[in-house]
Amino acid sequence: MVEAPLDDAVLRAIRRIFQRVAEHSRQLARDTGLTVPQILVLKAVATGEPTVGQVSALVHQSPATVSRIVDRLERGGLIARRRGSADRRQVRLTLTPEGVAQVATLPAPLQERFLARFHALPVDERHGLLGALEHVVALMDASDLDVPPVLSASDDSDPPAPRHRPDR
């Protein structure tokens, strides 16, 4: 079949993307004990004292998903919840001292490195790449999937974040 080499090349390219995302997610988990979504939430909390809703908007996840991630990070000793002083109904998120130490050593997620390289491309090339990727999504019957803009093989069903213990 004449199309076989082209077919194989396309499938291999798609597979390489899947594999790279999965490898990166596993490596981050091994190195940090955290999933990509947990890392993104920690980084969002490090920007100030946001609410779950504000973090949700920053990391493009639902408030329910962010709440579950925050629960795990809180159990791991990396995040604390505190009531607002002006409005006791409002709950603010803060990093614990262990959380601050963890954020200071976090590697950049794959998507940050990818986006830096993507932004270096000419605008017309970026639009062409987006068009090609959207076409692949349609060919894979995945257009109706609502997913956050996060390159990760993990989701919010991952195990709890372990408690970070600085080296002694």
Short mmCIF file of C-alpha atoms in Angstrom, two decimals:
data_model
loop_
_atom_site.label_atom_id
_atom_site.label_comp_id
_atom_site.label_asym_id
_atom_site.label_seq_id
_atom_site.Cartn_x
_atom_site.Cartn_y
_atom_site.Cartn_z
CA MET A 1 0.00 0.00 0.00
CA VAL A 2 1.39 3.39 -1.03
CA GLU A 3 -0.05 5.21 2.02
CA ALA A 4 1.52 2.86 4.61
CA PRO A 5 4.72 4.91 5.21
CA LEU A 6 2.71 8.14 5.58
CA ASP A 7 0.14 6.41 7.82
CA ASP A 8 2.91 5.03 10.01
CA ALA A 9 4.64 8.40 10.23
CA VAL A 10 1.43 10.18 11.32
CA LEU A 11 0.58 7.54 13.92
CA ARG A 12 4.15 7.56 15.24
CA ALA A 13 4.09 11.36 15.57
CA ILE A 14 0.84 11.24 17.55
CA ARG A 15 2.20 8.41 19.69
CA ARG A 16 5.40 10.34 20.42
CA ILE A 17 3.35 13.26 21.73
CA PHE A 18 1.31 10.96 24.00
CA GLN A 19 4.44 9.22 25.21
CA ARG A 20 6.32 12.46 25.91
CA VAL A 21 3.43 13.86 27.96
CA ALA A 22 3.15 10.60 29.93
CA GLU A 23 6.93 10.38 30.50
CA HIS A 24 7.08 13.97 31.67
CA SER A 25 4.15 13.46 34.06
CA ARG A 26 5.80 10.35 35.52
CA GLN A 27 9.16 12.11 35.86
CA LEU A 28 7.57 15.07 37.66
CA ALA A 29 5.77 12.68 40.01
CA ARG A 30 9.04 10.84 40.74
CA ASP A 31 11.02 14.05 41.24
CA THR A 32 8.46 16.06 43.21
CA GLY A 33 5.84 13.61 44.47
CA LEU A 34 3.25 15.81 42.75
CA THR A 35 1.07 15.60 39.67
CA VAL A 36 1.02 18.32 37.01
CA PRO A 37 -2.40 19.61 38.21
CA GLN A 38 -1.08 19.74 41.79
CA ILE A 39 1.98 21.70 40.63
CA LEU A 40 -0.21 24.17 38.74
CA VAL A 41 -2.41 24.69 41.81
CA LEU A 42 0.64 25.21 44.05
CA LYS A 43 2.04 27.79 41.63
CA ALA A 44 -1.34 29.55 41.49
CA VAL A 45 -1.58 29.69 45.28
CA ALA A 46 1.96 31.10 45.39
CA THR A 47 0.72 34.22 43.55
CA GLY A 48 -1.01 35.51 46.68
CA GLU A 49 -3.89 34.34 48.85
CA PRO A 50 -6.44 33.30 46.24
CA THR A 51 -9.79 31.62 46.75
CA VAL A 52 -10.54 28.22 45.22
CA GLY A 53 -12.56 30.02 42.54
CA GLN A 54 -9.62 32.25 41.62
CA VAL A 55 -7.26 29.27 41.45
CA SER A 56 -9.84 27.46 39.33
CA ALA A 57 -9.77 30.28 36.78
CA LEU A 58 -5.97 30.42 36.78
CA VAL A 59 -5.47 26.69 36.18
CA HIS A 60 -8.50 26.17 33.92
CA GLN A 61 -10.06 23.49 36.12
CA SER A 62 -13.49 23.35 37.71
CA PRO A 63 -13.83 24.57 41.29
CA ALA A 64 -14.75 21.01 42.34
CA THR A 65 -11.56 19.63 40.78
CA VAL A 66 -9.43 22.36 42.37
CA SER A 67 -11.08 21.69 45.75
CA ARG A 68 -10.10 18.02 45.55
CA ILE A 69 -6.54 18.95 44.58
CA VAL A 70 -6.38 21.50 47.43
CA ASP A 71 -7.64 18.82 49.86
CA ARG A 72 -4.73 16.56 48.86
CA LEU A 73 -2.19 19.37 49.05
CA GLU A 74 -3.54 20.40 52.44
CA ARG A 75 -3.25 16.81 53.71
CA GLY A 76 0.30 16.82 52.35
CA GLY A 77 1.14 19.91 54.41
CA LEU A 78 1.76 22.19 51.41
CA ILE A 79 -1.35 24.41 51.49
CA ALA A 80 -3.43 25.87 54.30
CA ARG A 81 -6.93 27.31 54.23
CA ARG A 82 -7.81 30.38 56.26
CA ARG A 83 -10.95 32.41 56.69
CA GLY A 84 -10.96 35.95 55.37
CA SER A 85 -10.70 38.65 58.03
CA ALA A 86 -13.29 40.94 56.44
CA ASP A 87 -15.65 38.15 55.33
CA ARG A 88 -15.42 34.95 57.37
CA ARG A 89 -17.36 33.08 54.65
CA GLN A 90 -14.48 33.58 52.24
CA VAL A 91 -11.72 30.99 52.41
CA ARG A 92 -8.25 31.99 51.24
CA LEU A 93 -5.49 29.57 50.29
CA THR A 94 -1.91 30.06 51.40
CA LEU A 95 1.27 28.07 51.09
CA THR A 96 2.69 26.58 54.26
CA PRO A 97 6.44 26.97 54.85
CA GLU A 98 6.81 23.48 53.34
CA GLY A 99 4.73 24.61 50.35
CA VAL A 100 6.91 27.68 49.83
CA ALA A 101 10.02 25.46 49.89
CA GLN A 102 8.42 23.02 47.44
CA VAL A 103 7.36 25.76 44.98
CA ALA A 104 10.89 27.19 45.00
CA THR A 105 12.26 23.90 43.66
CA LEU A 106 9.52 22.92 41.20
CA PRO A 107 10.63 22.27 37.63
CA ALA A 108 8.73 23.88 34.79
CA PRO A 109 5.85 21.76 33.49
CA LEU A 110 6.15 20.51 29.90
CA GLN A 111 3.51 22.98 28.74
CA GLU A 112 5.58 25.97 29.86
CA ARG A 113 8.57 24.81 27.83
CA PHE A 114 6.37 23.94 24.86
CA LEU A 115 4.63 27.33 24.93
CA ALA A 116 7.94 29.19 25.07
CA ARG A 117 9.03 27.41 21.89
CA PHE A 118 5.58 27.79 20.32
CA HIS A 119 5.61 31.56 20.91
CA ALA A 120 9.00 31.76 19.18
CA LEU A 121 7.38 30.55 15.93
CA PRO A 122 6.05 33.09 13.41
CA VAL A 123 2.36 33.87 13.94
CA ASP A 124 1.26 32.28 10.66
CA GLU A 125 3.12 29.08 11.55
CA ARG A 126 1.41 29.00 14.97
CA HIS A 127 -1.99 29.35 13.33
CA GLY A 128 -1.12 26.62 10.82
CA LEU A 129 -0.05 24.30 13.62
CA LEU A 130 -3.27 24.96 15.51
CA GLY A 131 -5.31 24.23 12.38
CA ALA A 132 -3.49 20.95 11.81
CA LEU A 133 -3.93 19.90 15.44
CA GLU A 134 -7.63 20.79 15.41
CA HIS A 135 -7.99 18.67 12.27
CA VAL A 136 -6.31 15.72 14.04
CA VAL A 137 -8.68 16.20 16.98
CA ALA A 138 -11.66 16.05 14.59
CA LEU A 139 -10.28 12.95 12.85
CA MET A 140 -10.02 11.26 16.25
CA ASP A 141 -13.64 12.16 17.13
CA ALA A 142 -12.38 14.19 20.09
CA SER A 143 -13.83 17.61 19.20
CA ASP A 144 -16.52 17.33 21.85
CA LEU A 145 -14.08 16.71 24.72
CA ASP A 146 -13.85 19.63 27.13
CA VAL A 147 -10.32 19.54 28.51
CA PRO A 148 -8.18 22.14 30.26
CA PRO A 149 -5.10 23.51 28.49
CA VAL A 150 -2.76 21.29 30.51
CA LEU A 151 -0.23 18.81 29.13
CA SER A 152 -0.53 16.03 31.67
CA ALA A 153 -1.14 12.32 31.81
CA SER A 154 -2.67 12.75 35.27
CA ASP A 155 -6.00 14.01 36.46
CA ASP A 156 -7.61 14.87 39.77
CA SER A 157 -8.00 11.18 40.70
CA ASP A 158 -4.28 10.85 41.42
CA PRO A 159 -3.08 9.86 44.88
CA PRO A 160 -2.60 12.46 47.60
CA ALA A 161 0.43 14.65 47.55
CA PRO A 162 3.01 13.33 50.00
CA ARG A 163 4.11 15.55 52.79
CA HIS A 164 7.24 17.42 51.70
CA ARG A 165 10.08 16.96 54.14
CA PRO A 166 13.13 19.16 53.57
CA ASP A 167 16.45 17.33 53.70
CA ARG A 168 18.01 17.43 57.13
#
